Amino acid sequence: MEENVINEMQKEAQNNGYFGIYGGQYIDEELKTEFNNIYSKFLELKNDESFQKELMDLLQHFSCRPTPVYFAKNLSEKSGCNIYLKREDLNHTGAHKINHCLGEALLAKKIGKKKVIAETGAGQHGVAMATAAALLGLECDIYMGEVDIQKAMPNVYRMKILGANIISVRHGQMTLKEAVDAAFEAYLNEYETALYAIGSVVGPHPFPSIVEYFQSVIGKESREQFINMTGGLPDCVIACVGGGSNSIGMFDGFIDDKEVKIYGVEPLGKGEKIGENAASLTYGREGVIHGFKCLLLQNEDNTVADAYSVASGLDYPGVGPKHCYLKDIGRVEYKTINDDEAIDAFYELSRTEGIIPALESSHAVAYGLKIAKENKGKKILISLSGRGDKDIEFVLKHYPREI
Ligand SMILES: *Cc1c(COP(=O)(O)O)cnc(C)c1O
């Protein structure tokens, strides 16, 4: 991609957070002022050496960064390609989410906030946020749908042990979308003392840009590690896309390398019909959700559709605005993987490499194995966004596989 396109993108990010026609701030004026204040403070801190150092220190010593790029030898031999995994699953708390949670919590602390407020679906973002808040001495309110609370009890226990306050949301579907609504509403009354710490590269400007910045460490490390290991760049880079944070963080490292093909993988769930999947970039139409514009899964009457995937970290009806833009300009190709293919990849990686992946990450692995078949000899780098410990009970119950 041309250098001027990249510059243009950066300019657009600063232009009230628009990426092409996507992003922006569809919120009331009072919050706009507050969010713009947060953004200028963030930009200041981003360029402040002591903030950088403190963040680096946390990532290194608390979360075990840099996470390795691992050459998956057995899988490579089996598939006829060279498959490399960026091991975000080895982060403390088991996924990439801690990268932006540490960033957001440190940001909150530096700008004088006492509390972080967050939403969570399956509890992964909630646990990472509660962890960062405990470490940095912040109060932590987590909004979670009652249905999700019942489904993800172990994560609820973790958050409680870490000292977070869980607020059950009991309207509508009682899942992630309502939890975000409730967290936003609460934030309106508390923004002077609290920071809203969103779980992905979604929401109104400046959240997509802030979360992207904190996740870009994935791509930055990966590019350097890959060159050190192989003497060159990968032929293609793959990551799963829920809200889009691990993927955008990975893609940022390679977006200027025109020769590297980039694939984002969305969940096709049970099928192509609206309601059966969570593939917003593939089946969505332009729309507004949670204060920003994106490709959005919608019913015929333009209401927000239910999103579904076997991987609960991927079932959001919207998607980060920059992904929508990258799709429009053709720099990233977005593909889909269904539930069954993801489960196959879950078992394949577990039994071939001894690594149990998160069901979310299994989507990226599944697509990697798919292109390996058609592109023998290529070097494929996959973002392994998280580990599968959280999924083992569910998989054995619903998708048991005897040896
Ligand atoms: C939450 C989650 C995702 C999806 O979120 P993104 O913002 O799209 O990265 C993917 N993988 C894991 C392991 C997760 O916990």
Coordinates of C-alpha atoms and ligand atoms in Angstrom, one line a residue:
M1 CA 0.0 0.0 0.0
E2 CA 1.2 3.5 -0.8
E3 CA 2.9 5.5 1.9
N4 CA 0.5 8.4 1.3
V5 CA -2.5 6.1 2.0
I6 CA -1.0 5.2 5.4
N7 CA -0.4 8.9 6.2
E8 CA -3.9 9.6 5.1
M9 CA -5.2 6.9 7.5
Q10 CA -3.4 8.4 10.4
K11 CA -4.7 11.8 9.6
E12 CA -8.2 10.4 9.4
A13 CA -7.8 8.8 12.8
Q14 CA -7.1 12.2 14.2
N15 CA -10.0 13.7 12.2
N16 CA -12.5 13.0 14.9
G17 CA -11.7 9.3 14.6
Y18 CA -13.0 8.7 11.1
F19 CA -11.4 5.9 9.1
G20 CA -12.9 6.6 5.7
I21 CA -16.7 6.9 6.4
Y22 CA -16.4 4.7 9.6
G23 CA -15.8 5.5 13.2
G24 CA -16.7 9.0 14.6
Q25 CA -18.5 10.0 17.7
Y26 CA -22.3 9.4 17.7
I27 CA -22.7 10.5 21.3
D28 CA -24.0 13.5 23.2
E29 CA -22.0 16.7 23.4
E30 CA -21.1 16.4 27.1
L31 CA -19.4 13.1 26.5
K32 CA -17.7 14.4 23.3
T33 CA -15.9 17.1 25.3
E34 CA -14.8 14.5 27.9
F35 CA -13.7 12.0 25.3
N36 CA -11.7 14.6 23.3
N37 CA -10.0 15.6 26.6
I38 CA -9.0 12.0 27.2
Y39 CA -7.6 11.8 23.7
S40 CA -5.4 14.8 24.0
K41 CA -4.1 13.5 27.4
F42 CA -3.5 10.1 25.8
L43 CA -1.6 11.7 22.9
E44 CA 0.6 13.6 25.4
L45 CA 1.3 10.5 27.4
K46 CA 2.0 8.4 24.3
N47 CA 4.9 10.8 23.6
D48 CA 6.1 10.9 27.2
E49 CA 9.2 8.7 27.8
S50 CA 8.4 7.9 31.4
F51 CA 4.9 6.7 30.5
Q52 CA 6.4 4.5 27.8
K53 CA 8.9 3.1 30.2
E54 CA 6.3 2.3 32.8
L55 CA 4.0 0.6 30.3
M56 CA 6.9 -1.4 28.8
D57 CA 7.9 -2.5 32.3
L58 CA 4.4 -3.8 33.1
L59 CA 4.1 -5.6 29.8
Q60 CA 7.5 -7.2 30.3
H61 CA 7.6 -8.1 33.9
F62 CA 3.9 -8.5 34.7
S63 CA 2.6 -10.0 31.4
C64 CA 5.7 -11.8 30.2
R65 CA 6.2 -9.9 27.0
P66 CA 7.6 -10.2 24.4
T67 CA 5.5 -13.3 23.8
P68 CA 7.3 -15.7 21.5
V69 CA 6.7 -16.4 17.8
Y70 CA 6.7 -20.2 17.7
F71 CA 7.5 -22.3 14.7
A72 CA 4.8 -25.0 14.8
K73 CA 6.9 -27.8 13.4
N74 CA 4.5 -30.7 13.6
L75 CA 1.6 -28.7 12.0
S76 CA 4.0 -27.4 9.3
E77 CA 5.2 -30.9 8.4
K78 CA 1.6 -32.1 8.2
S79 CA 0.3 -29.2 6.1
G80 CA 3.3 -28.6 3.8
C81 CA 3.6 -25.0 4.9
N82 CA 5.7 -23.2 7.5
I83 CA 3.3 -22.2 10.2
Y84 CA 4.3 -19.7 12.9
L85 CA 2.2 -18.8 15.9
K86 CA 2.4 -15.5 17.8
R87 CA 1.8 -16.8 21.3
E88 CA -0.5 -14.2 22.8
D89 CA -2.0 -17.1 24.8
L90 CA 1.1 -17.0 27.0
N91 CA 0.3 -13.5 28.4
H92 CA -0.7 -13.3 32.0
T93 CA -4.5 -14.0 32.1
G94 CA -4.3 -16.0 28.9
A95 CA -4.9 -13.6 26.0
H96 CA -4.0 -10.4 24.3
K97 CA -6.7 -8.4 26.2
I98 CA -4.2 -7.6 29.0
N99 CA -2.2 -5.5 26.6
H100 CA -4.8 -2.8 26.3
C101 CA -6.1 -3.3 29.9
L102 CA -2.7 -2.5 31.3
G103 CA -2.6 0.5 29.0
E104 CA -6.0 1.7 29.8
A105 CA -5.5 1.3 33.6
L106 CA -2.2 3.2 33.4
L107 CA -3.8 5.9 31.4
A108 CA -6.7 6.2 33.9
K109 CA -4.2 6.5 36.8
K110 CA -2.0 9.1 35.0
I111 CA -5.0 11.3 34.2
G112 CA -6.1 11.2 37.9
K113 CA -9.1 8.8 37.6
K114 CA -9.9 6.6 40.6
K115 CA -12.0 4.0 38.8
V116 CA -12.2 2.0 35.6
I117 CA -15.6 1.0 34.2
A118 CA -15.9 -1.8 31.7
E119 CA -18.3 -4.2 30.1
T120 CA -17.7 -7.8 29.5
G121 CA -19.3 -10.6 27.5
A122 CA -17.8 -14.0 28.4
G123 CA -15.8 -12.3 31.2
Q124 CA -12.4 -12.3 29.4
H125 CA -12.2 -8.5 29.2
G126 CA -13.6 -8.2 32.7
V127 CA -10.9 -10.5 34.1
A128 CA -8.1 -8.7 32.3
M129 CA -9.5 -5.3 33.4
A130 CA -9.9 -6.4 37.0
T131 CA -6.4 -7.7 37.0
A132 CA -4.9 -4.4 35.7
A133 CA -7.1 -2.5 38.2
A134 CA -5.9 -4.6 41.1
L135 CA -2.3 -4.1 40.1
L136 CA -2.6 -0.3 39.7
G137 CA -4.8 0.3 42.7
L138 CA -8.0 1.4 40.9
E139 CA -11.6 0.6 41.7
C140 CA -13.2 -1.5 39.0
D141 CA -16.9 -1.8 38.0
I142 CA -17.7 -4.5 35.5
Y143 CA -21.1 -4.6 33.7
M144 CA -22.1 -8.0 32.6
G145 CA -25.4 -9.4 31.3
E146 CA -27.2 -11.8 33.7
V147 CA -27.2 -14.6 31.0
D148 CA -23.5 -14.2 30.6
I149 CA -22.9 -14.3 34.4
Q150 CA -24.7 -17.6 34.6
K151 CA -22.7 -19.0 31.7
A152 CA -19.2 -17.8 32.7
M153 CA -19.2 -18.3 36.5
P154 CA -15.5 -19.1 36.8
N155 CA -14.6 -15.7 35.3
V156 CA -17.1 -14.0 37.7
Y157 CA -15.3 -15.7 40.6
R158 CA -12.0 -14.5 39.2
M159 CA -13.2 -10.9 39.0
K160 CA -14.6 -11.0 42.5
I161 CA -11.4 -12.4 43.9
L162 CA -9.5 -9.6 42.1
G163 CA -11.6 -7.1 43.9
A164 CA -13.9 -6.0 41.1
N165 CA -17.5 -5.0 41.5
I166 CA -19.8 -7.0 39.2
I167 CA -23.0 -5.3 38.1
S168 CA -25.6 -7.6 36.6
V169 CA -27.5 -6.2 33.6
R170 CA -31.0 -7.6 33.4
H171 CA -32.7 -6.1 30.3
G172 CA -33.1 -7.2 26.7
Q173 CA -31.0 -10.3 25.7
M174 CA -29.0 -9.8 29.0
T175 CA -25.7 -10.2 27.1
L176 CA -22.8 -8.2 25.8
K177 CA -24.8 -5.5 23.9
E178 CA -26.9 -4.6 26.9
A179 CA -23.8 -4.7 29.1
V180 CA -22.1 -2.0 26.9
D181 CA -25.3 0.1 27.0
A182 CA -25.4 -0.1 30.8
A183 CA -21.7 0.7 31.2
F184 CA -22.0 3.7 28.9
E185 CA -25.0 4.9 30.9
A186 CA -23.2 4.6 34.2
Y187 CA -20.2 6.3 32.8
L188 CA -22.3 9.4 32.0
N189 CA -22.7 10.0 35.7
E190 CA -19.2 9.2 36.7
Y191 CA -16.8 10.4 34.0
E192 CA -15.2 13.0 36.3
T193 CA -13.7 10.3 38.5
A194 CA -13.8 7.2 36.2
L195 CA -12.4 6.1 32.8
Y196 CA -14.4 3.9 30.5
A197 CA -12.1 1.1 29.5
I198 CA -13.6 -0.5 26.4
G199 CA -12.8 -4.1 25.5
S200 CA -11.8 -3.8 21.8
V201 CA -11.1 -1.3 19.0
V202 CA -14.8 -0.3 19.0
G203 CA -16.9 2.5 20.5
P204 CA -16.8 6.2 19.8
H205 CA -13.5 8.0 19.0
P206 CA -10.9 8.0 20.6
F207 CA -11.4 4.4 21.9
P208 CA -10.6 2.5 18.7
S209 CA -7.4 4.5 18.3
I210 CA -6.3 4.1 22.0
V211 CA -6.9 0.4 22.1
E212 CA -5.2 -0.1 18.7
Y213 CA -2.2 1.7 20.0
F214 CA -1.9 -0.5 23.0
Q215 CA -2.4 -3.7 20.9
S216 CA 0.1 -2.7 18.2
V217 CA 2.8 -4.2 20.3
I218 CA 1.7 -7.6 18.9
G219 CA 2.6 -6.7 15.3
K220 CA 5.7 -4.7 16.2
E221 CA 7.2 -7.6 18.1
S222 CA 6.0 -10.2 15.6
R223 CA 7.7 -8.4 12.6
E224 CA 11.0 -8.2 14.4
Q225 CA 10.9 -11.7 15.7
F226 CA 9.9 -13.1 12.4
I227 CA 12.8 -11.4 10.6
N228 CA 15.2 -12.6 13.2
M229 CA 14.0 -16.2 12.9
T230 CA 13.7 -16.5 9.2
G231 CA 15.6 -13.6 7.6
G232 CA 12.5 -12.3 5.9
L233 CA 8.8 -11.5 6.1
P234 CA 5.9 -14.0 6.2
D235 CA 3.9 -14.5 3.0
C236 CA 0.7 -14.0 4.9
V237 CA -0.5 -12.9 8.3
I238 CA -3.8 -14.1 9.8
A239 CA -5.9 -13.1 12.9
C240 CA -9.4 -13.6 14.1
V241 CA -11.8 -10.6 14.2
G242 CA -14.3 -10.1 16.9
G243 CA -14.3 -6.4 17.7
G244 CA -10.9 -6.4 16.0
S245 CA -8.2 -5.7 18.6
N246 CA -5.8 -8.6 18.3
S247 CA -6.1 -8.5 14.6
I248 CA -5.5 -4.7 14.2
G249 CA -2.6 -5.0 16.6
M250 CA -1.0 -7.7 14.5
F251 CA -1.8 -6.1 11.1
D252 CA -0.3 -2.8 12.2
G253 CA 3.1 -4.5 12.1
F254 CA 2.8 -5.5 8.4
I255 CA 0.4 -3.0 6.8
D256 CA 3.3 -1.2 5.1
D257 CA 4.8 -4.4 3.7
K258 CA 3.0 -4.6 0.4
E259 CA 4.2 -8.1 -0.3
V260 CA 2.6 -9.5 2.9
K261 CA -1.0 -10.7 2.4
I262 CA -3.2 -10.0 5.3
Y263 CA -6.4 -11.9 6.3
G264 CA -8.9 -11.2 9.0
V265 CA -11.1 -14.2 9.9
E266 CA -14.7 -13.7 11.0
P267 CA -17.0 -16.3 12.6
L268 CA -19.5 -17.8 10.3
G269 CA -21.1 -19.6 13.2
K270 CA -23.9 -21.8 12.0
G271 CA -24.4 -20.2 8.6
E272 CA -24.8 -17.2 6.3
K273 CA -28.2 -16.0 7.5
I274 CA -28.4 -13.0 9.7
G275 CA -28.6 -14.2 13.3
E276 CA -26.5 -17.4 12.6
N277 CA -23.1 -15.7 12.5
A278 CA -21.1 -12.7 13.7
A279 CA -19.4 -11.8 10.4
S280 CA -20.0 -8.1 10.4
L281 CA -17.5 -7.2 7.7
T282 CA -18.9 -10.0 5.4
Y283 CA -22.7 -9.6 6.0
G284 CA -23.0 -6.2 7.7
R285 CA -24.4 -2.9 6.4
E286 CA -23.4 0.6 7.3
G287 CA -24.9 1.5 10.6
V288 CA -24.3 3.0 14.1
I289 CA -23.9 1.0 17.3
H290 CA -22.4 2.1 20.7
G291 CA -21.5 5.6 19.4
F292 CA -19.6 4.7 16.2
K293 CA -20.3 3.9 12.6
C294 CA -19.2 0.5 11.1
L295 CA -20.4 -2.4 9.1
L296 CA -23.1 -3.7 11.3
L297 CA -25.2 -6.9 11.4
Q298 CA -28.8 -5.7 11.0
N299 CA -32.2 -7.1 10.5
E300 CA -34.3 -6.1 7.5
D301 CA -35.9 -3.3 9.6
N302 CA -32.4 -1.9 10.4
T303 CA -32.5 -2.9 14.0
V304 CA -29.3 -4.5 15.3
A305 CA -29.3 -8.2 14.7
D306 CA -28.3 -10.9 17.2
A307 CA -24.7 -12.1 16.7
Y308 CA -23.7 -15.7 17.2
S309 CA -20.5 -17.7 17.3
V310 CA -19.3 -20.8 19.1
A311 CA -16.6 -18.4 20.3
S312 CA -18.3 -16.0 22.6
G313 CA -15.4 -13.5 22.3
L314 CA -16.3 -13.0 18.7
D315 CA -20.1 -12.6 18.9
Y316 CA -20.4 -8.8 18.5
P317 CA -22.7 -7.4 15.8
G318 CA -20.4 -4.5 15.0
V319 CA -16.6 -4.3 14.3
G320 CA -13.8 -1.8 14.6
P321 CA -14.0 1.1 12.1
K322 CA -10.5 0.7 10.8
H323 CA -11.2 -2.9 9.7
C324 CA -14.2 -1.5 7.6
Y325 CA -11.9 1.0 6.0
L326 CA -9.1 -1.6 5.4
K327 CA -11.7 -3.8 3.7
D328 CA -13.0 -0.9 1.5
I329 CA -9.5 0.0 0.3
G330 CA -8.6 -3.7 -0.2
R331 CA -5.5 -3.9 2.0
V332 CA -6.9 -6.7 4.1
E333 CA -9.1 -9.5 2.9
Y334 CA -11.8 -10.7 5.3
K335 CA -12.7 -14.4 5.2
T336 CA -15.0 -16.6 7.3
I337 CA -14.7 -19.8 9.3
N338 CA -17.7 -21.7 10.7
D339 CA -18.2 -23.3 14.2
D340 CA -17.3 -26.8 13.0
E341 CA -14.1 -25.7 11.2
A342 CA -13.0 -23.8 14.3
I343 CA -13.7 -26.9 16.5
D344 CA -11.6 -29.0 14.1
A345 CA -8.7 -26.6 14.4
F346 CA -9.1 -26.5 18.2
Y347 CA -8.5 -30.3 18.3
E348 CA -5.9 -30.2 15.6
L349 CA -3.6 -27.7 17.3
S350 CA -4.1 -29.4 20.7
R351 CA -3.2 -32.8 19.4
T352 CA -0.5 -31.9 16.9
E353 CA 1.3 -29.2 18.9
G354 CA 0.3 -29.6 22.5
I355 CA -1.3 -26.1 22.5
I356 CA -5.0 -25.7 23.4
P357 CA -6.1 -22.6 21.7
A358 CA -9.1 -20.3 22.6
L359 CA -12.1 -21.0 20.4
E360 CA -11.7 -17.4 19.1
S361 CA -8.1 -18.1 18.0
S362 CA -9.1 -21.4 16.6
H363 CA -10.8 -19.5 13.8
A364 CA -7.5 -18.0 12.7
V365 CA -5.8 -21.4 13.0
A366 CA -8.5 -23.0 10.8
Y367 CA -8.1 -20.4 8.1
G368 CA -4.3 -20.8 8.2
L369 CA -4.7 -24.6 7.7
K370 CA -7.1 -23.9 4.8
I371 CA -4.7 -21.7 2.9
A372 CA -1.8 -24.0 3.8
K373 CA -3.5 -26.7 1.6
E374 CA -3.6 -24.4 -1.4
N375 CA -0.2 -22.7 -0.9
K376 CA 2.4 -25.3 -0.2
G377 CA 5.8 -24.0 1.0
K378 CA 4.5 -20.6 2.2
K379 CA 5.3 -18.9 5.5
I380 CA 2.2 -18.3 7.4
L381 CA 2.0 -16.2 10.6
I382 CA -1.0 -16.7 12.8
S383 CA -2.1 -14.6 15.8
L384 CA -2.9 -17.1 18.6
S385 CA -4.8 -14.5 20.6
G386 CA -5.6 -16.7 23.6
R387 CA -5.5 -20.0 25.3
G388 CA -8.4 -22.4 25.5
D389 CA -8.6 -23.3 29.2
K390 CA -11.8 -21.3 29.4
D391 CA -13.3 -23.4 26.6
I392 CA -12.5 -27.0 27.6
E393 CA -15.6 -27.8 29.5
F394 CA -17.9 -26.5 26.8
V395 CA -16.0 -28.3 24.0
L396 CA -15.9 -31.6 25.8
K397 CA -19.6 -31.4 26.5
H398 CA -20.8 -30.3 23.1
Y399 CA -18.1 -31.5 20.7
P400 CA -16.5 -34.6 22.3
R401 CA -13.9 -36.3 20.1
E402 CA -12.6 -39.8 21.0
I403 CA -9.1 -40.6 19.9
Ligands
LIG1 C1 -11.9 -11.3 23.2 C2 -11.1 -12.2 22.4 C3 -11.0 -12.1 21.0 C4 -11.8 -11.1 20.2 O1 -11.5 -9.8 20.4 P1 -10.7 -8.9 19.4 O2 -10.9 -7.5 19.9 O3 -11.3 -9.1 18.0 O4 -9.3 -9.3 19.4 C5 -10.2 -13.0 20.3 N1 -9.4 -13.9 21.0 C6 -9.5 -14.0 22.3 C7 -8.7 -15.1 23.0 C8 -10.3 -13.2 23.1 O5 -10.4 -13.4 24.4

